[in-house]
PDB file of C-alpha atoms in Angstrom:
ATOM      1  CA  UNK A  15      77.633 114.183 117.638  1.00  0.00           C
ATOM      2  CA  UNK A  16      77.609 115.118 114.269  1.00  0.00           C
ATOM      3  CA  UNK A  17      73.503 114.638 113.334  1.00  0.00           C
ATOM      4  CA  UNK A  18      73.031 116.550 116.752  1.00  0.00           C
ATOM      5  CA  UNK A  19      74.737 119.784 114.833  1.00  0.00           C
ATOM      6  CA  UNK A  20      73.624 119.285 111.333  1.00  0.00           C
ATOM      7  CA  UNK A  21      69.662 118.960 113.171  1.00  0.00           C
ATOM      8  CA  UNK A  22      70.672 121.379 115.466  1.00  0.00           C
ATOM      9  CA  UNK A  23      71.431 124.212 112.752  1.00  0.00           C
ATOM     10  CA  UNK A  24      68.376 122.757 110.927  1.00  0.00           C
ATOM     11  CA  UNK A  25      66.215 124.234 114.293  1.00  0.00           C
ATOM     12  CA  UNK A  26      68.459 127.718 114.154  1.00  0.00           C
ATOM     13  CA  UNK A  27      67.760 128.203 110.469  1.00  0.00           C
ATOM     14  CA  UNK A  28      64.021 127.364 111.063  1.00  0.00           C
ATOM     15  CA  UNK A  29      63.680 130.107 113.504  1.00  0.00           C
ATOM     16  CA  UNK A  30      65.968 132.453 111.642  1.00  0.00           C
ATOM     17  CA  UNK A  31      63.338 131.689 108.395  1.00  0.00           C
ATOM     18  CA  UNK A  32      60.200 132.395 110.657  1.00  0.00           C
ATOM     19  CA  UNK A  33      61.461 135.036 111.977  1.00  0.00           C
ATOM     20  CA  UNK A  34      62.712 137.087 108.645  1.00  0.00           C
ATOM     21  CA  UNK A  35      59.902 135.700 106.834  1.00  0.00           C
ATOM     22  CA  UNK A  36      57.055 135.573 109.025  1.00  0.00           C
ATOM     23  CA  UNK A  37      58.653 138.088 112.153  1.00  0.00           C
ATOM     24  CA  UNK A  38      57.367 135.616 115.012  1.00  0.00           C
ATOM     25  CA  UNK A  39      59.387 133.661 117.632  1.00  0.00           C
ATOM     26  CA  UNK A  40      59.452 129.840 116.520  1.00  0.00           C
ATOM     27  CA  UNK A  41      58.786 128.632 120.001  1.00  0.00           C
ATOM     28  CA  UNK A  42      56.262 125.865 119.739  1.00  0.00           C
ATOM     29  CA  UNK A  43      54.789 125.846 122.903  1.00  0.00           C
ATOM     30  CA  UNK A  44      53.443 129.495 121.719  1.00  0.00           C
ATOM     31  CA  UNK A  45      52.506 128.259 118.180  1.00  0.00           C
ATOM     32  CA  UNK A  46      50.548 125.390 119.210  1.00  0.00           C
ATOM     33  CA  UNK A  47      48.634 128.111 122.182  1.00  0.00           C
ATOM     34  CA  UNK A  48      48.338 130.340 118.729  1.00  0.00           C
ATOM     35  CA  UNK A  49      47.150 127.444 116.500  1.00  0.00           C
ATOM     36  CA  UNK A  50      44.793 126.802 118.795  1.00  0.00           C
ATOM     37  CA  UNK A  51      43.587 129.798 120.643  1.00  0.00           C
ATOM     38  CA  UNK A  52      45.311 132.862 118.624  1.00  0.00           C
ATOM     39  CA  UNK A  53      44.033 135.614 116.163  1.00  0.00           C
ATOM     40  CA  UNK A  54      42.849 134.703 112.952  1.00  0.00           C
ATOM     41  CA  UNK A  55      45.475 135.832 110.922  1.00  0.00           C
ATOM     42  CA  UNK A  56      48.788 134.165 113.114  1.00  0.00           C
ATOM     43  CA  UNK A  57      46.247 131.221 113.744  1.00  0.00           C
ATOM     44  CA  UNK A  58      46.414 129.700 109.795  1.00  0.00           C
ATOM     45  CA  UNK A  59      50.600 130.213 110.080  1.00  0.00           C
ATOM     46  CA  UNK A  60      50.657 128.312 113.575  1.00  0.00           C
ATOM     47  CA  UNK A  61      49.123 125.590 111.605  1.00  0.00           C
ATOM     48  CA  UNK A  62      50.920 126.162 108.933  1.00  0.00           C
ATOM     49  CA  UNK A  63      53.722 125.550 110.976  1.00  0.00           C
ATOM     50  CA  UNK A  64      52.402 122.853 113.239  1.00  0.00           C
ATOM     51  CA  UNK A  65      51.597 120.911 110.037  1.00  0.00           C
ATOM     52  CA  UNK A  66      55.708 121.246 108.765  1.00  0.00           C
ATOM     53  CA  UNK A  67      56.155 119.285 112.004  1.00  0.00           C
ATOM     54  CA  UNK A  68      53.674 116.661 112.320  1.00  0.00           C
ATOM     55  CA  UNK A  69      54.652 115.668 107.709  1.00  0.00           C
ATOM     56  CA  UNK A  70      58.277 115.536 108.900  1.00  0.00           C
ATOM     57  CA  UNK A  71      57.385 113.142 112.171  1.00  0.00           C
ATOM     58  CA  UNK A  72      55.201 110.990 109.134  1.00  0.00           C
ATOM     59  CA  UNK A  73      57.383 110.764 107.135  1.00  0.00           C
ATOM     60  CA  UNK A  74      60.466 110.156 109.627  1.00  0.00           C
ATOM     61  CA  UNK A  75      58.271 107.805 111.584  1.00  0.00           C
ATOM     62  CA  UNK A  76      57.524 105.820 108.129  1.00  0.00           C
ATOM     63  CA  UNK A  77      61.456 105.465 107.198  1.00  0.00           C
ATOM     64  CA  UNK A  78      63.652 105.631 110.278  1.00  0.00           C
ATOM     65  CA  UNK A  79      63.932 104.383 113.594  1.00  0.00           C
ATOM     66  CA  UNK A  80      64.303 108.043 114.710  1.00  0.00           C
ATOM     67  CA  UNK A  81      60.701 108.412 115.733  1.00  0.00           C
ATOM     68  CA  UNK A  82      59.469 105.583 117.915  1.00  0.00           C
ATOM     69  CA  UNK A  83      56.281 105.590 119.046  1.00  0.00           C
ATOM     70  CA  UNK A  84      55.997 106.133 123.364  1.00  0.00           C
ATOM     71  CA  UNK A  85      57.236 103.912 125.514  1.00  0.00           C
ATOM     72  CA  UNK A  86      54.936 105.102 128.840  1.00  0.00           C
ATOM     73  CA  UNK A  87      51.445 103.847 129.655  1.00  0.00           C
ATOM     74  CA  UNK A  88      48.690 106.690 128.479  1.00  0.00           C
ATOM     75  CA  UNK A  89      48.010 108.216 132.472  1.00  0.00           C
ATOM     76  CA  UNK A  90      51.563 109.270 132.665  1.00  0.00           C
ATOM     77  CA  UNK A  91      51.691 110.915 129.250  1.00  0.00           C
ATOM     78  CA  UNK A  92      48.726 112.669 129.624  1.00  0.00           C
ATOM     79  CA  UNK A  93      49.708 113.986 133.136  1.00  0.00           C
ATOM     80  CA  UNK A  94      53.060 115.040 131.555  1.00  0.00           C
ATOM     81  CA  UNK A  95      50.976 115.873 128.734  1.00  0.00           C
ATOM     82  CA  UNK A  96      48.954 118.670 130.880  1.00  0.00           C
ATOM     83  CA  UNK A  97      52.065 119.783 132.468  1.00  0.00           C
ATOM     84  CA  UNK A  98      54.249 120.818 129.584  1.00  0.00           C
ATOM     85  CA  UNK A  99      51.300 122.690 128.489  1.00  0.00           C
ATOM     86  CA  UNK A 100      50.444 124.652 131.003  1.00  0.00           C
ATOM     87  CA  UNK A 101      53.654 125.440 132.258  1.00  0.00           C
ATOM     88  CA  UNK A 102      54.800 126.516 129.179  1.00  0.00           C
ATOM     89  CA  UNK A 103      52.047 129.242 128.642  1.00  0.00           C
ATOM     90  CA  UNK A 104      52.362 129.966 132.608  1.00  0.00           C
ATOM     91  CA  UNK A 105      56.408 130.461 131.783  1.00  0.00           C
ATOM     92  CA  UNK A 106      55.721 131.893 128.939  1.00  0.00           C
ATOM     93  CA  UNK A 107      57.547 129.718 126.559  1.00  0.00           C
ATOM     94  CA  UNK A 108      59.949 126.057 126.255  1.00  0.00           C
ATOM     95  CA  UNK A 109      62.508 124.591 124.720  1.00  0.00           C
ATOM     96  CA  UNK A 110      62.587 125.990 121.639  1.00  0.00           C
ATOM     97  CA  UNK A 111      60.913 129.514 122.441  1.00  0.00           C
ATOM     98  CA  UNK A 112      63.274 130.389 125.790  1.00  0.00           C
ATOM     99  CA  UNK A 113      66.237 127.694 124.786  1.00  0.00           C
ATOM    100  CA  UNK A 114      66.482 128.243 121.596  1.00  0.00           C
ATOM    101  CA  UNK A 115      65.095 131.954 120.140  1.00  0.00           C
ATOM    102  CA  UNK A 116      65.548 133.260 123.812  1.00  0.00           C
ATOM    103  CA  UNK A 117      69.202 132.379 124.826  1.00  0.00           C
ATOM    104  CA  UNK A 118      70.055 133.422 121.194  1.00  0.00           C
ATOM    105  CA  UNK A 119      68.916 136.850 121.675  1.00  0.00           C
ATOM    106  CA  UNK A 120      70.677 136.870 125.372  1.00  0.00           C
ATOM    107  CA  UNK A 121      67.442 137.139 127.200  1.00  0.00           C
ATOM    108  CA  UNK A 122      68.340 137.013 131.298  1.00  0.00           C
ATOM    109  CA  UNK A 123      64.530 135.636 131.823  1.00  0.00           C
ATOM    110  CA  UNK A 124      65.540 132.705 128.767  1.00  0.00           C
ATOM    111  CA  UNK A 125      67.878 131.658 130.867  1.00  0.00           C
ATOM    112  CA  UNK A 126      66.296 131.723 134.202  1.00  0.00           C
ATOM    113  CA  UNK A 127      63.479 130.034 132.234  1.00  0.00           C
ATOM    114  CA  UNK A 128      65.820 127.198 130.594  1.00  0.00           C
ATOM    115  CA  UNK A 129      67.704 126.745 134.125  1.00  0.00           C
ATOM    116  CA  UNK A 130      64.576 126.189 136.199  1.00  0.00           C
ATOM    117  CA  UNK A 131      62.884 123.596 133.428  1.00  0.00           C
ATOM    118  CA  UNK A 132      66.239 121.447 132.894  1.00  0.00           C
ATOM    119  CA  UNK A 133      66.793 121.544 136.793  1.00  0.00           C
ATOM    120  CA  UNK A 134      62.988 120.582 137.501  1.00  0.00           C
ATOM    121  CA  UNK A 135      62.946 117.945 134.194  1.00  0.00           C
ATOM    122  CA  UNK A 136      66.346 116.409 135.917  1.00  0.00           C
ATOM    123  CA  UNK A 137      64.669 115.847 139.384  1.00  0.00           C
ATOM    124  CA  UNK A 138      61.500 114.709 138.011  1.00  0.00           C
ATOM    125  CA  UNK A 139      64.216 112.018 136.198  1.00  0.00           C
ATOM    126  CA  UNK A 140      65.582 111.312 139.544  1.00  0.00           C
ATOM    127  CA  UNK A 141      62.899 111.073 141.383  1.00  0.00           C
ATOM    128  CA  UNK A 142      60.798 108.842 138.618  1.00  0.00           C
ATOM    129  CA  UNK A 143      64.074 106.654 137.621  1.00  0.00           C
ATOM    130  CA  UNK A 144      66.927 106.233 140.497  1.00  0.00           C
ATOM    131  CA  UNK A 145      64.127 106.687 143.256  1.00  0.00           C
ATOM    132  CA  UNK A 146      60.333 105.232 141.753  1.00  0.00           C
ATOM    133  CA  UNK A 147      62.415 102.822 139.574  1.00  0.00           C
ATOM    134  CA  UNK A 148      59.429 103.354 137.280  1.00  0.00           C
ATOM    135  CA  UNK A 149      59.669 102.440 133.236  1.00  0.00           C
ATOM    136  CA  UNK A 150      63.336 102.544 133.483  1.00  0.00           C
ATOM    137  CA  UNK A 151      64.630 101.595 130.099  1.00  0.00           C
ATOM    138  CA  UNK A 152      66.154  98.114 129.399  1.00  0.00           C
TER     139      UNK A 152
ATOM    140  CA  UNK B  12      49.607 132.742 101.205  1.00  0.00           C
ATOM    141  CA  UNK B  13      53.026 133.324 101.127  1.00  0.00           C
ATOM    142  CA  UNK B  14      52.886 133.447 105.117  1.00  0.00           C
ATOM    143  CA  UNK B  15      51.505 130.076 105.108  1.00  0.00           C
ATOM    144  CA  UNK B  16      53.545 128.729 102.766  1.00  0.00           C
ATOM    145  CA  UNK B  17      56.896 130.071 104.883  1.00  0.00           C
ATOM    146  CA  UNK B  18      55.322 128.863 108.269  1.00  0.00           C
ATOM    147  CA  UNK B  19      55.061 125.477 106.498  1.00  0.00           C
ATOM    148  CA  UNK B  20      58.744 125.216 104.884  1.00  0.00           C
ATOM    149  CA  UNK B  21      59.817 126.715 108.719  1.00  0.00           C
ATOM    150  CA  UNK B  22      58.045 123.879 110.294  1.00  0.00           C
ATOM    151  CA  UNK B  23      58.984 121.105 108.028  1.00  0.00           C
ATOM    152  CA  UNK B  24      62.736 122.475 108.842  1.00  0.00           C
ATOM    153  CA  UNK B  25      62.314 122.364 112.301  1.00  0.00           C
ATOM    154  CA  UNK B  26      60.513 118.916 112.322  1.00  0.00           C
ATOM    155  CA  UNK B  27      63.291 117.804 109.984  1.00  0.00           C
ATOM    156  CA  UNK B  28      66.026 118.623 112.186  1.00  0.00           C
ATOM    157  CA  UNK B  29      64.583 117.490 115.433  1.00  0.00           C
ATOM    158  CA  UNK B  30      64.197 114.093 113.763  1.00  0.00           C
ATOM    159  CA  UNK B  31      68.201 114.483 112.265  1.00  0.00           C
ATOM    160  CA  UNK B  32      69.304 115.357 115.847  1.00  0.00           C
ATOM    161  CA  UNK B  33      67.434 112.143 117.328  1.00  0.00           C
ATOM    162  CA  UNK B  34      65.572 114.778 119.832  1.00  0.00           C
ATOM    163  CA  UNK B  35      62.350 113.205 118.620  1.00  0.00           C
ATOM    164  CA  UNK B  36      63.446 110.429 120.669  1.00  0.00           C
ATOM    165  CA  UNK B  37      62.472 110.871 123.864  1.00  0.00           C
ATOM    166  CA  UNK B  38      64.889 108.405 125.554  1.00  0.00           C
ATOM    167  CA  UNK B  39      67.463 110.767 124.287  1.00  0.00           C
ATOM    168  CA  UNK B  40      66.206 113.612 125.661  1.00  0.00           C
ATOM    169  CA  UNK B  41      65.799 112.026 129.097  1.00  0.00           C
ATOM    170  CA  UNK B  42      69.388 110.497 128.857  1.00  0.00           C
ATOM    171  CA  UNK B  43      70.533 114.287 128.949  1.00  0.00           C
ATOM    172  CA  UNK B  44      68.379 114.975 132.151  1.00  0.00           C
ATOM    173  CA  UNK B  45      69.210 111.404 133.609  1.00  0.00           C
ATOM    174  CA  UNK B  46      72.562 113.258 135.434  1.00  0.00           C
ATOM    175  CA  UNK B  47      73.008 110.078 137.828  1.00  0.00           C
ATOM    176  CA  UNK B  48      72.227 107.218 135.497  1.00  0.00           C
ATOM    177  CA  UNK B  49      73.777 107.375 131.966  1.00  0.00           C
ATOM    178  CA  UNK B  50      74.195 110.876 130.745  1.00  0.00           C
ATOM    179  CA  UNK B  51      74.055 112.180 127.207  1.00  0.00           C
ATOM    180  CA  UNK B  52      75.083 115.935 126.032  1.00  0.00           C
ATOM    181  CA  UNK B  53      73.341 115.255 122.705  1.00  0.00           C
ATOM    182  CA  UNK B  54      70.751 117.559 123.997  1.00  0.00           C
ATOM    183  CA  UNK B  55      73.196 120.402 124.731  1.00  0.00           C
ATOM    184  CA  UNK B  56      74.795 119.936 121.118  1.00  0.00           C
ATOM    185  CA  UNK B  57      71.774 120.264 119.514  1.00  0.00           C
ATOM    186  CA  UNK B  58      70.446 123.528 121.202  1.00  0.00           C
ATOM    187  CA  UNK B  59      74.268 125.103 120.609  1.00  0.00           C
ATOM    188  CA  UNK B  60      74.199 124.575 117.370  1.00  0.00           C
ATOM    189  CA  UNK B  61      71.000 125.900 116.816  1.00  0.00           C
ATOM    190  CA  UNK B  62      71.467 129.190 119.056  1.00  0.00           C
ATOM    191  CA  UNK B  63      74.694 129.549 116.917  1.00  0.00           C
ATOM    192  CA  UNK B  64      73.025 129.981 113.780  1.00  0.00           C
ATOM    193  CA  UNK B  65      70.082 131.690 115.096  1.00  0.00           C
ATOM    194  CA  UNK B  66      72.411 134.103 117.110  1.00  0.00           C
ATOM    195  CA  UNK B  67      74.491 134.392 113.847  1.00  0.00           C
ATOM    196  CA  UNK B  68      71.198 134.959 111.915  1.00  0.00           C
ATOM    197  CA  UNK B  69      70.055 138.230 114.296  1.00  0.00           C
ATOM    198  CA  UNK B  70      73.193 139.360 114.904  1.00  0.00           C
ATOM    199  CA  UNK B  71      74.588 139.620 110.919  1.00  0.00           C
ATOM    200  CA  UNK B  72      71.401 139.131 108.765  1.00  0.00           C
ATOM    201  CA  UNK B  73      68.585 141.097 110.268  1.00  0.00           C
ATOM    202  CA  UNK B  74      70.293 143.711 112.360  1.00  0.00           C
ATOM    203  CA  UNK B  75      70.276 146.498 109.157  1.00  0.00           C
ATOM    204  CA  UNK B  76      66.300 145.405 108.690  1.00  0.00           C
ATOM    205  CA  UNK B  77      64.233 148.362 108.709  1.00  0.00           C
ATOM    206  CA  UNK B  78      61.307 146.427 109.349  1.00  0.00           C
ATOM    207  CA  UNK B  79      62.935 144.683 112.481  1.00  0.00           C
ATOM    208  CA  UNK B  80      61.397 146.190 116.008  1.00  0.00           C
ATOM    209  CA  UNK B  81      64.428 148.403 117.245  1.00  0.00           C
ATOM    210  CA  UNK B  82      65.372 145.652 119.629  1.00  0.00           C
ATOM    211  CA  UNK B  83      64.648 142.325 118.586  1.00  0.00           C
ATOM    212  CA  UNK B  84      65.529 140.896 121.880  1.00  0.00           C
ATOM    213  CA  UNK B  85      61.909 142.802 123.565  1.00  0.00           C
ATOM    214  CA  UNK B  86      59.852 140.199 125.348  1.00  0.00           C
ATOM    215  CA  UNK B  87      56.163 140.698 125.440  1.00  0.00           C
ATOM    216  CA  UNK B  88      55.021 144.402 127.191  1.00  0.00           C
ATOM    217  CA  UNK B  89      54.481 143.573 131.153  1.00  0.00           C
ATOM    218  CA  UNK B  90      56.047 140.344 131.115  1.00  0.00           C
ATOM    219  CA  UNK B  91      59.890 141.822 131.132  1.00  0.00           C
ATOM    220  CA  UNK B  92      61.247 140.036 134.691  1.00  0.00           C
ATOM    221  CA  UNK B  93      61.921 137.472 136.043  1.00  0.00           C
ATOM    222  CA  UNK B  94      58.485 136.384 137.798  1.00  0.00           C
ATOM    223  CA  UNK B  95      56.979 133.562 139.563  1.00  0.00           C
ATOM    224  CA  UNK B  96      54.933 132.712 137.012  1.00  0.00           C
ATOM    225  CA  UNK B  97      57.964 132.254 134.449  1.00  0.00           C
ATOM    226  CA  UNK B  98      59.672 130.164 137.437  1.00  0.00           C
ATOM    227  CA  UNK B  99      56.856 128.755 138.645  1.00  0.00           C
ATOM    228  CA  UNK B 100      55.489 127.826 134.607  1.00  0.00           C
ATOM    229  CA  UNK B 101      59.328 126.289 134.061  1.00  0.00           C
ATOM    230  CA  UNK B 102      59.439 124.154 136.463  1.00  0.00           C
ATOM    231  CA  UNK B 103      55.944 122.837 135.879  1.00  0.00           C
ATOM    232  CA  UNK B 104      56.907 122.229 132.628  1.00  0.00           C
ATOM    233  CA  UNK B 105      60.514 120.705 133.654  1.00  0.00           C
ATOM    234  CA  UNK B 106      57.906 118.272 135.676  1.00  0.00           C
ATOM    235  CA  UNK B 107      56.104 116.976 131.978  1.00  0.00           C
ATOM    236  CA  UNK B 108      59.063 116.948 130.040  1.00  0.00           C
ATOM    237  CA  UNK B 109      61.527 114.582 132.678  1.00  0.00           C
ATOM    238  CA  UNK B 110      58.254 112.641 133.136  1.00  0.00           C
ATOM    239  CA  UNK B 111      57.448 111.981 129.228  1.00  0.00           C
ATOM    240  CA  UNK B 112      60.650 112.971 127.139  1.00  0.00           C
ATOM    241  CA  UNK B 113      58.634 115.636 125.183  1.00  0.00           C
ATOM    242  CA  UNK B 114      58.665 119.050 124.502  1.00  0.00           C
ATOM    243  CA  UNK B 115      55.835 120.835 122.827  1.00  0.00           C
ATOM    244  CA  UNK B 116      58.043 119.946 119.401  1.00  0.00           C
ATOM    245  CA  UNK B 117      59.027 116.504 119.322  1.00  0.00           C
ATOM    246  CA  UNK B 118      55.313 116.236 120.933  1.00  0.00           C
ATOM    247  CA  UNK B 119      53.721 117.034 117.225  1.00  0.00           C
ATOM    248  CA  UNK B 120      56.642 115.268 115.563  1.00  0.00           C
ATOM    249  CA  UNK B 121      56.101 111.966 117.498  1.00  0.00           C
ATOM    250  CA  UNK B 122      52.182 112.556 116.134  1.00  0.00           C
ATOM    251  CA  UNK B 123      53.762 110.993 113.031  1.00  0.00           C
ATOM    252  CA  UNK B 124      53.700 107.669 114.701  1.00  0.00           C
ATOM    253  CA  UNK B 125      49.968 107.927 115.020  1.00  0.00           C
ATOM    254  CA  UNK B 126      50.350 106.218 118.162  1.00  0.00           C
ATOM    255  CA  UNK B 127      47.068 106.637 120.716  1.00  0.00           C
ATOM    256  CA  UNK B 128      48.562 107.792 123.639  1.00  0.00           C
ATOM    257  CA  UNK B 129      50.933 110.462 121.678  1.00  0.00           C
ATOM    258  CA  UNK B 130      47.694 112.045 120.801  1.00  0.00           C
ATOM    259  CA  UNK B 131      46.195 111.604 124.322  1.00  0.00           C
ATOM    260  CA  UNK B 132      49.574 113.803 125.064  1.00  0.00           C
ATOM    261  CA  UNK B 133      48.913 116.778 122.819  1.00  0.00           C
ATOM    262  CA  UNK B 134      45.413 116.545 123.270  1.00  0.00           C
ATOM    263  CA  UNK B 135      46.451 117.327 127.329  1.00  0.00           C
ATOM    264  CA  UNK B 136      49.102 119.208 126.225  1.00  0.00           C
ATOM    265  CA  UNK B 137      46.165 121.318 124.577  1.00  0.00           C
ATOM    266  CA  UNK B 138      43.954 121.736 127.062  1.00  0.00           C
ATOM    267  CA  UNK B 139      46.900 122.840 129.842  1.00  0.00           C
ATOM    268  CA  UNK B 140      47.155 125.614 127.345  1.00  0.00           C
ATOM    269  CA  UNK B 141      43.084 126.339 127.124  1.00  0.00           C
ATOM    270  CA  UNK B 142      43.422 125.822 130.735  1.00  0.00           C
ATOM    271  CA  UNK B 143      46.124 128.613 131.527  1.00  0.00           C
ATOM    272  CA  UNK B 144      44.124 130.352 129.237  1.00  0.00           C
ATOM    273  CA  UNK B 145      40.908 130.363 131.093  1.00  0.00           C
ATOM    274  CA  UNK B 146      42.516 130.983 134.410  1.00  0.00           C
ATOM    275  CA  UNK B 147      44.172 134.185 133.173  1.00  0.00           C
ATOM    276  CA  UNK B 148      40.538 135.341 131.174  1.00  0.00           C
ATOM    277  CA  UNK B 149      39.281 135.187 134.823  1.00  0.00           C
ATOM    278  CA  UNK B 150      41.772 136.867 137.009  1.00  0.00           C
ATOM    279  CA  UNK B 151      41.208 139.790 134.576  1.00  0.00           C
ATOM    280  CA  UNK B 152      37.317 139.539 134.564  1.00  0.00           C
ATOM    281  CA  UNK B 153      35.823 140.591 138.053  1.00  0.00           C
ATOM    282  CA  UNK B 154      33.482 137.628 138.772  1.00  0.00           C
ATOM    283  CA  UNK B 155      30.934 140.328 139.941  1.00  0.00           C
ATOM    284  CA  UNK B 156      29.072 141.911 136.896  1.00  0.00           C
TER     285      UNK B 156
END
């Protein structure tokens, strides 16, 4: 449990940085909307920020085990794929903007938010694993 | 510059500690959905920790800012309850993320593999977005001219 905390405070001090430094909400879902449809000026940051991500994955992917590449076939990802995007901007934010920045700041719609996307993510497990038996791991 | 250069150290952070916390792994993140098969609370331990030193952060570090909005806790103006479309948006996203194993995070993190079909995600990932985007443009634009 103990790299879950040590990353886990790694994500709160991001947002607390972006947040002093930068006053905006590190929820990705709204950064990557920003990078790619925002205003000039919060656009370059999103990337900014989007960029911080994608050299950590490189260089994680390059030296640990702790990115592997996906395991599904390409339909399903991209489904899932247009899915996580759009709901997020529909519900206004995901994991990191309502689980993270939201239930930190004791927002009631957070948590409505973070309830309804872990209940619907653990049926969609259900359903796709225990009843569809599909790319259940090994 | 110096906003760039802080949304960059932020981000690196972030992708640094999803990676530490094994959440880029997406067969960790569905082992904390999987409630019937073999479940994992790594996922849980990981988003307490953070909300404990992001909580921390608001509560004790920014609270005297001047700068700060009165109440930092204000959601967007006109988006303040709980809606369908915040429901509705959650649990299409809950759909994505039990399906794949990523959020919009791990998503650019996993880039790093350079694998095909991890770009084939954000790319779709992207274009829900553009998508959402378009459909609200015209519910607010009369079709008539």
């Amino acid at each position: 449990m103990l790299p879950a905390i040590l990353g886990g405070a790694l994500i709160g001090l991001s947002a607390s940085l972006f947040w002093s430094l930068n006053r905006r909400i590190a929820g990705i879902s709204g950064i990557l909307s920003s990078a790619l449809l925002g205003r000039a000026q919060e656009r370059w940051s999103s990337l900014a920020f989007a960029l911080g991500l994608l050299i950590a994955g490189v260089v994680f992917a390059s030296f640990t085990e702790l990115v592997p590449a996906p395991r599904l076939p390409v339909l399903p990802l991209a489904a899932a794929g247009l899915l996580v995007g759009f709901g997020t901007r529909l519900g206004g934010g995901c994991t990191s903007g309502h689980g993270v920045c939201g239930l930190s700041r004791f927002s009631l719609r957070s948590l409505a938010a973070v309830l309804t996307f872990i209940g619907s993510g653990a049926l969609t497990v259900f359903v796709v694993r225990h009843l569809l038996k599909l790319w259940v791991p090994s | 510059m110096r906003a760039l250069l802080s949304a960059l150290l932020a981000g690196l952070i972030f992708g640094v500690g999803l990676c530490i916390s094994g959440m880029s792994d997406p067969e960790k993140v569905l082992a904390f959905l999987d409630f019937s098969g073999n479940w994992s609370p790594r996922l849980m331990g990981v988003m307490l920790s953070a909300i404990l030193v992001h909580a921390a952060w608001l509560r004790w570090l920014v609270r005297d800012d001047e700068s700060a909005p009165t109440s930092i806790g204000a959601p967007p103006a006109g988006r303040r309850r709980i809606d369908a479309a915040l429901l509705g948006g959650s649990a299409l996203f809950g759909a994505g993320w039990g399906l794949a194993g990523y959020c919009p995070g791990p998503s650019v993190v996993a880039l790093g593999t350079f694998a095909p079909s991890m770009i084939v995600f954000v790319l779709a990932a992207l274009a829900g977005m553009a998508l959402h985007r378009g459909l609200v443009r015209s519910s607010q634009t009369p079709t008539s001219k």
